[in-house]
């Protein structure tokens, strides 16, 4: 969310915060008007607005203000407040009570719940069998409310609590807003269509008796009642609040034509009533289409919200019971069957399977999971029954955190937008002044300006060079009012951010803010940590060398048998490597660990030694040709261990932290983007240089301790300017991630809430860094395009309208088209090619 702080000192006082649902707040222009109105109240602190969620979160001093004061301020600005949530410690829960089928039942349920301490509000709906309760979370909880209803004799079918409910209610709120817009559109469209049908024959064939009275009656509900009433109320509120919005322009463009048209009952004159109805109807068409299109722009987050499981099978006292996901607690053991979604984040305690984690990683290939592995809620179990212990629930889950990060990005500001926002704040007052000046100039200098009309009449059929000065002044003023479009300006940035951040989330690329997008597109240097970023971060068996009468299989089998007795990661890598090659790993006897030398044990009545040169030299075993091979492997940055069977050197095995499959291709793509790639690592120079040669790095800084990475970033910033990105694991590298101009946490898995990072990559693939850079470039390009075309449209259209070359009906259609074109251009972002060929 984006926000501004009015009073920093307010943070030191006791504060409360509320979230206001404002369905009509559909662009940054609207959000700015809402903020301005709220900021006038004494006691308001931080204000964060999200047009994607149609919400404003306000921090305020409860000693000076109440949530109702905030609601009134928003309504004075011309916007309806549908819901207020979260005052102080207030929580909400929604319960489904199937047996609550009448008002009598609802009264019993309400009375039972109200007996509990801390109940602050309660609504019942027998149409959908729902009870919605606001309560003080410090005095009562959702389970107590559920038990109170059950004590009243009613079964509770589902409990929806906290963030999940908020997100669901956001979707429901948007659906209701869309339904209202559709209803208003139809109420306006039917009479307006009839007016258009009558207007043609009346003008071009034969006058219709009582025509003016007929169209006045048909247009009245369009302009004044169900169609235009909400627009006029909003306009009046915003004018009296000194925060003029888009509705002011439409109101002033539709009311005067209707009222002037009524003068036709007294004096013979051209009717303007058709124009009033058409302007209002096209405005409502635009609002409806804009709401629908903007919904498409934010559809990624809607998909995320609906992806979670609704219920969970949980073991209670040895039996399976089905619970709503909202009722899960950390430590609950869940049973996840094939084809089912994992209800919440957890750890597998029994079973093996493949899980489809595409919701988190963007990878369509299911990953293998077994006992001890962490799993993410909403991922799909492909085969096998799993028992999973819940570790995170509610707002702490991976899915909830992803939704939070996406919402944060969608409602953030891009630095390039700041000037546009300041100018947009003066837009509507400026248009009103231009419209009044246009009226005055045409009234006073109509003959001087008439040559413009004569010129335009040659190719524009709606231009009438013979129009009277008064009629011309009215038409041109109305044209200026209805063609201006602050909504296009207000939608330019947020719609692009909605689409871009949604695309990123679907690919496991979570960009925290608009500022990160603007900075990331200009990155010239990418700094990579080695372990876990370029490499896999865990040792793997890489080489097996045999000598003399021994073969590789014998050497590896013997080495793995002895190393199986050790818990060291290198030993486990050898054992795993042997099993991956389908070798049996026999048990050894007389296992012994020899400090700083290696390990040994008895296998098939022979002593097997695995370790360093010193281990074999102490046993009097000659290395022979193995000494040269050992040195070569160590030069490559690998950890090599000699293997002796009996009293002979049998071979050696080598282990290394291997390069990720996509690292080389990703770094090559960075080079194509003109990026200088640097590795900063704590490893020795030899190992670092070997890795650098394998993947094609431009620069290496080896032997750098974690605290030294910050200075390394500063040095690169002095050399290359403020265009340095750091890619690390987000834990040891946190200080360096903060120091970089853009911090990118890679391979975060379920732990996505890494505060140090501007960008979080869910998987450990380095190619996702390239995708993040490409996404930032594509998103920023759309923002610039949208701002350019929105400003170009307004700067070109308003003068054309003022000169008399645009009919108001054409103007209102153009105004609608300008908003839709901005949203449409943002949706084209979905065509951007972000993927990297990992071959």
XYZ file of N, CA, C and O in Angstrom, residues 558-660:
412
model
N 32.818 -48.993 -1.116
C 33.615 -49.055 0.114
C 33.597 -47.713 0.844
O 33.442 -47.657 2.069
N 33.783 -46.614 0.088
C 33.790 -45.287 0.704
C 32.449 -44.974 1.357
O 32.395 -44.467 2.490
N 31.354 -45.286 0.666
C 30.018 -44.998 1.210
C 29.746 -45.828 2.455
O 29.122 -45.343 3.411
N 30.212 -47.106 2.461
C 29.974 -47.976 3.619
C 30.615 -47.388 4.876
O 30.004 -47.368 5.948
N 31.834 -46.894 4.750
C 32.523 -46.321 5.917
C 31.913 -44.969 6.284
O 31.665 -44.680 7.455
N 31.648 -44.115 5.294
C 31.130 -42.765 5.565
C 29.709 -42.789 6.121
O 29.254 -41.821 6.721
N 28.991 -43.927 5.937
C 27.625 -44.026 6.457
C 27.602 -43.890 7.977
O 26.576 -43.539 8.557
N 28.735 -44.158 8.602
C 28.811 -44.021 10.058
C 29.041 -42.604 10.526
O 29.039 -42.339 11.731
N 29.255 -41.675 9.599
C 29.543 -40.280 9.960
C 28.326 -39.402 9.677
O 27.578 -39.634 8.727
N 28.148 -38.363 10.488
C 27.056 -37.405 10.283
C 27.519 -36.177 9.503
O 26.733 -35.274 9.244
N 28.795 -36.138 9.123
C 29.322 -34.961 8.423
C 28.629 -34.795 7.062
O 28.369 -35.778 6.363
N 28.295 -33.551 6.654
C 27.615 -33.335 5.366
C 28.367 -33.923 4.177
O 27.743 -34.414 3.230
N 29.700 -33.869 4.190
C 30.469 -34.432 3.075
C 30.310 -35.953 3.034
O 30.206 -36.553 1.957
N 30.283 -36.567 4.219
C 30.095 -38.017 4.278
C 28.726 -38.398 3.744
O 28.581 -39.355 2.971
N 27.703 -37.636 4.144
C 26.353 -37.923 3.684
C 26.221 -37.731 2.172
O 25.445 -38.423 1.520
N 26.992 -36.810 1.618
C 26.958 -36.591 0.165
C 27.494 -37.818 -0.571
O 26.977 -38.193 -1.632
N 28.517 -38.458 -0.010
C 29.079 -39.669 -0.629
C 28.067 -40.808 -0.556
O 27.843 -41.531 -1.536
N 27.427 -40.968 0.592
C 26.429 -42.032 0.760
C 25.260 -41.816 -0.203
O 24.806 -42.755 -0.875
N 24.780 -40.579 -0.256
C 23.664 -40.265 -1.161
C 24.053 -40.523 -2.611
O 23.263 -41.058 -3.402
N 25.290 -40.159 -2.986
C 25.772 -40.379 -4.344
C 25.806 -41.851 -4.708
O 25.460 -42.236 -5.833
N 26.193 -42.679 -3.739
C 26.233 -44.127 -3.990
C 24.820 -44.669 -4.195
O 24.571 -45.469 -5.101
N 23.896 -44.224 -3.349
C 22.519 -44.724 -3.470
C 21.860 -44.225 -4.751
O 21.051 -44.938 -5.356
N 22.205 -42.998 -5.167
C 21.671 -42.478 -6.422
C 22.124 -43.310 -7.607
O 21.432 -43.379 -8.635
N 23.314 -43.952 -7.459
C 23.831 -44.827 -8.530
C 23.383 -46.260 -8.321
O 23.930 -47.186 -8.945
N 22.416 -46.435 -7.408
C 21.799 -47.738 -7.136
C 22.799 -48.778 -6.632
O 22.698 -49.967 -6.947
N 23.743 -48.318 -5.817
C 24.676 -49.234 -5.153
C 24.159 -49.539 -3.755
O 23.615 -48.656 -3.086
N 24.341 -50.807 -3.320
C 23.979 -51.093 -1.933
C 25.102 -50.577 -1.033
O 26.282 -50.581 -1.405
N 24.746 -50.094 0.147
C 25.728 -49.552 1.092
C 25.764 -50.496 2.299
O 24.903 -50.435 3.179
N 26.747 -51.418 2.328
C 26.803 -52.407 3.413
C 27.240 -51.764 4.739
O 27.783 -50.660 4.765
N 26.987 -52.477 5.829
C 27.413 -51.995 7.147
C 28.861 -52.389 7.384
O 29.318 -53.443 6.953
N 29.583 -51.529 8.081
C 30.966 -51.834 8.435
C 31.054 -52.078 9.934
O 30.168 -51.696 10.698
N 32.108 -52.724 10.338
C 32.365 -52.939 11.767
C 33.597 -52.152 12.162
O 34.360 -51.684 11.305
N 33.749 -51.982 13.451
C 34.907 -51.274 14.009
C 35.102 -49.884 13.383
O 36.223 -49.488 13.042
N 33.963 -49.180 13.233
C 34.046 -47.820 12.664
C 34.810 -46.919 13.626
O 34.630 -46.961 14.841
N 35.665 -46.083 13.039
C 36.461 -45.168 13.857
C 36.629 -43.843 13.103
O 36.937 -43.838 11.906
N 36.404 -42.746 13.811
C 36.630 -41.416 13.243
C 37.975 -40.910 13.734
O 38.237 -40.887 14.945
N 38.842 -40.544 12.814
C 40.210 -40.114 13.136
C 40.303 -38.607 12.902
O 40.267 -38.133 11.761
N 40.397 -37.848 13.980
C 40.349 -36.387 13.921
C 41.365 -35.826 12.932
O 42.541 -36.185 12.962
N 40.851 -34.948 12.039
C 41.660 -34.212 11.053
C 42.291 -35.120 10.009
O 43.135 -34.684 9.226
N 41.920 -36.426 10.017
C 42.519 -37.331 9.034
C 41.463 -38.039 8.193
O 41.607 -38.136 6.987
N 40.337 -38.515 8.820
C 39.315 -39.217 8.070
C 38.590 -40.235 8.908
O 38.471 -40.082 10.129
N 38.132 -41.314 8.244
C 37.400 -42.378 8.946
C 37.906 -43.726 8.435
O 38.480 -43.818 7.347
N 37.670 -44.781 9.231
C 38.015 -46.121 8.779
C 37.069 -47.125 9.417
O 36.402 -46.834 10.405
N 36.975 -48.316 8.799
C 36.124 -49.384 9.322
C 36.467 -50.679 8.627
O 37.217 -50.691 7.635
N 35.901 -51.794 9.147
C 36.163 -53.114 8.590
C 35.017 -53.516 7.657
O 33.847 -53.464 8.038
N 35.361 -53.916 6.418
C 34.378 -54.353 5.430
C 34.942 -55.564 4.706
O 36.048 -55.492 4.134
N 34.197 -56.640 4.750
C 34.654 -57.886 4.107
C 36.054 -58.269 4.593
O 36.932 -58.645 3.801
N 36.249 -58.145 5.904
C 37.501 -58.509 6.585
C 38.705 -57.721 6.107
O 39.838 -58.147 6.213
N 38.419 -56.554 5.509
C 39.507 -55.653 5.120
C 39.263 -54.283 5.736
O 38.118 -53.841 5.877
N 40.351 -53.592 6.073
C 40.226 -52.239 6.611
C 40.069 -51.254 5.449
O 40.867 -51.256 4.516
N 39.003 -50.449 5.541
C 38.771 -49.417 4.526
C 39.036 -48.062 5.162
O 38.482 -47.729 6.211
N 39.927 -47.301 4.531
C 40.255 -45.958 5.036
C 39.805 -44.915 4.013
O 40.074 -45.064 2.818
N 39.137 -43.852 4.485
C 38.696 -42.761 3.619
C 39.111 -41.456 4.276
O 38.699 -41.160 5.408
N 39.973 -40.685 3.577
C 40.394 -39.437 4.196
C 41.507 -38.750 3.447
O 41.623 -38.846 2.215
N 42.387 -38.099 4.206
C 43.431 -37.245 3.641
C 44.705 -38.021 3.325
O 44.823 -39.212 3.623
N 45.669 -37.321 2.725
C 46.985 -37.923 2.458
C 47.586 -38.461 3.750
O 48.180 -39.537 3.782
N 47.438 -37.677 4.805
C 48.052 -38.037 6.081
C 47.545 -39.375 6.582
O 48.322 -40.179 7.138
N 46.245 -39.653 6.373
C 45.665 -40.915 6.834
C 46.352 -42.094 6.169
O 46.716 -43.088 6.830
N 46.550 -41.985 4.836
C 47.191 -43.107 4.121
C 48.683 -43.162 4.415
O 49.264 -44.257 4.525
N 49.312 -42.004 4.531
C 50.752 -41.993 4.815
C 51.043 -42.614 6.168
O 52.028 -43.351 6.336
N 50.203 -42.354 7.184
C 50.403 -42.944 8.512
C 50.242 -44.458 8.484
O 50.822 -45.172 9.303
N 49.424 -44.939 7.519
C 49.235 -46.390 7.384
C 50.299 -47.004 6.471
O 50.295 -48.218 6.238
N 51.210 -46.168 5.947
C 52.268 -46.655 5.081
C 51.795 -47.047 3.702
O 52.401 -47.914 3.050
N 50.710 -46.427 3.228
C 50.145 -46.757 1.917
C 50.595 -45.706 0.902
O 50.424 -44.501 1.113
N 51.174 -46.182 -0.221
C 51.652 -45.277 -1.273
C 50.475 -44.792 -2.125
O 49.585 -45.567 -2.475
N 50.495 -43.473 -2.491
C 49.410 -42.896 -3.287
C 49.564 -43.166 -4.773
O 48.581 -43.214 -5.514
N 50.774 -43.288 -5.239
C 51.015 -43.513 -6.659
C 50.508 -42.350 -7.512
O 50.688 -41.173 -7.179
N 49.799 -42.691 -8.605
C 49.281 -41.665 -9.526
C 48.150 -40.829 -8.916
O 47.772 -39.788 -9.458
N 47.585 -41.307 -7.825
C 46.447 -40.600 -7.228
C 46.830 -39.221 -6.693
O 45.979 -38.331 -6.586
N 48.105 -39.030 -6.345
C 48.548 -37.758 -5.777
C 48.304 -36.608 -6.766
O 47.781 -35.543 -6.402
N 48.642 -36.836 -8.054
C 48.445 -35.805 -9.084
C 46.953 -35.540 -9.303
O 46.509 -34.389 -9.405
N 46.165 -36.625 -9.351
C 44.715 -36.462 -9.566
C 44.069 -35.735 -8.399
O 43.160 -34.916 -8.582
N 44.562 -36.021 -7.192
C 44.045 -35.360 -5.995
C 44.282 -33.852 -6.063
O 43.387 -33.048 -5.784
N 45.482 -33.456 -6.486
C 45.818 -32.029 -6.600
C 44.955 -31.338 -7.650
O 44.476 -30.219 -7.452
N 44.739 -32.031 -8.770
C 43.905 -31.450 -9.836
C 42.488 -31.161 -9.348
O 41.921 -30.100 -9.634
N 41.899 -32.130 -8.621
C 40.535 -31.943 -8.124
C 40.466 -30.810 -7.105
O 39.506 -30.027 -7.084
N 41.473 -30.717 -6.265
C 41.491 -29.638 -5.267
C 41.633 -28.274 -5.947
O 41.074 -27.277 -5.486
N 42.369 -28.249 -7.066
C 42.503 -26.998 -7.821
C 41.153 -26.552 -8.377
O 40.900 -25.363 -8.531
N 40.281 -27.522 -8.671
C 38.944 -27.208 -9.189
C 37.964 -26.802 -8.080
O 36.779 -26.617 -8.330
N 38.470 -26.690 -6.848
C 37.614 -26.270 -5.749
C 36.820 -27.403 -5.136
O 35.853 -27.152 -4.400
N 37.198 -28.642 -5.415
C 36.474 -29.784 -4.876
C 37.183 -30.331 -3.641
O 38.394 -30.165 -3.481
N 36.400 -30.997 -2.779
C 36.973 -31.666 -1.612
C 37.153 -33.132 -1.978
O 36.168 -33.862 -2.157
N 38.417 -33.555 -2.129
C 38.718 -34.919 -2.569
C 39.203 -35.755 -1.384
O 39.963 -35.263 -0.534
N 38.764 -37.028 -1.302
C 39.148 -37.941 -0.224
C 39.696 -39.226 -0.820
O 39.073 -39.821 -1.711
N 40.862 -39.616 -0.345
C 41.490 -40.851 -0.810
C 40.799 -42.054 -0.188
O 40.313 -41.989 0.946
N 40.772 -43.165 -0.923
C 40.142 -44.397 -0.443
C 41.185 -45.521 -0.541
O 41.762 -45.752 -1.611
N 41.415 -46.203 0.592
C 42.326 -47.363 0.605
C 41.540 -48.578 1.064
O 40.790 -48.505 2.039
N 41.695 -49.689 0.343
C 41.039 -50.940 0.705
C 42.139 -51.930 1.037
O 42.984 -52.247 0.174
N 42.111 -52.444 2.291
C 43.221 -53.268 2.738
C 44.447 -52.382 2.882
O 44.397 -51.285 3.447
N 45.532 -52.791 2.284
C 46.773 -52.018 2.382
C 47.132 -51.384 1.043
O 48.292 -51.063 0.786
N 46.133 -51.195 0.180
C 46.381 -50.601 -1.135
C 45.502 -49.356 -1.344
O 44.360 -49.307 -0.896
N 46.087 -48.388 -2.043
C 45.292 -47.220 -2.446
C 44.368 -47.657 -3.575
O 44.835 -48.125 -4.622
N 43.041 -47.496 -3.367
C 42.067 -47.989 -4.338
C 41.570 -46.891 -5.272
O 41.172 -47.160 -6.407
N 41.574 -45.643 -4.797
C 41.058 -44.542 -5.614
C 40.742 -43.341 -4.756
O 41.252 -43.194 -3.642
N 39.878 -42.530 -5.265
C 39.435 -41.369 -4.484
C 38.022 -40.968 -4.895
O 37.543 -41.321 -5.968
N 37.373 -40.261 -3.991
C 36.053 -39.697 -4.271
C 36.134 -38.192 -4.017
O 36.873 -37.743 -3.135
N 35.387 -37.413 -4.818
C 35.407 -35.951 -4.672
C 33.990 -35.434 -4.493
O 33.048 -35.930 -5.122
N 33.867 -34.452 -3.635
C 32.581 -33.842 -3.315
C 32.701 -32.336 -3.504
O 33.747 -31.747 -3.209
N 31.649 -31.714 -4.014
C 31.679 -30.255 -4.196
C 30.268 -29.698 -4.117
O 29.290 -30.411 -4.326
N 30.207 -28.419 -3.809
C 28.942 -27.683 -3.886
C 28.752 -27.351 -5.366
O 29.400 -26.458 -5.895
N 27.855 -28.056 -6.029
C 27.767 -27.979 -7.484
C 26.996 -26.742 -7.950
O 26.168 -26.182 -7.238
N 27.290 -26.373 -9.199
C 26.641 -25.211 -9.817
C 25.183 -25.546 -10.132
O 24.872 -26.645 -10.596
N 24.278 -24.615 -9.865
C 22.883 -24.812 -10.257
C 22.772 -24.917 -11.770
O 23.531 -24.263 -12.498
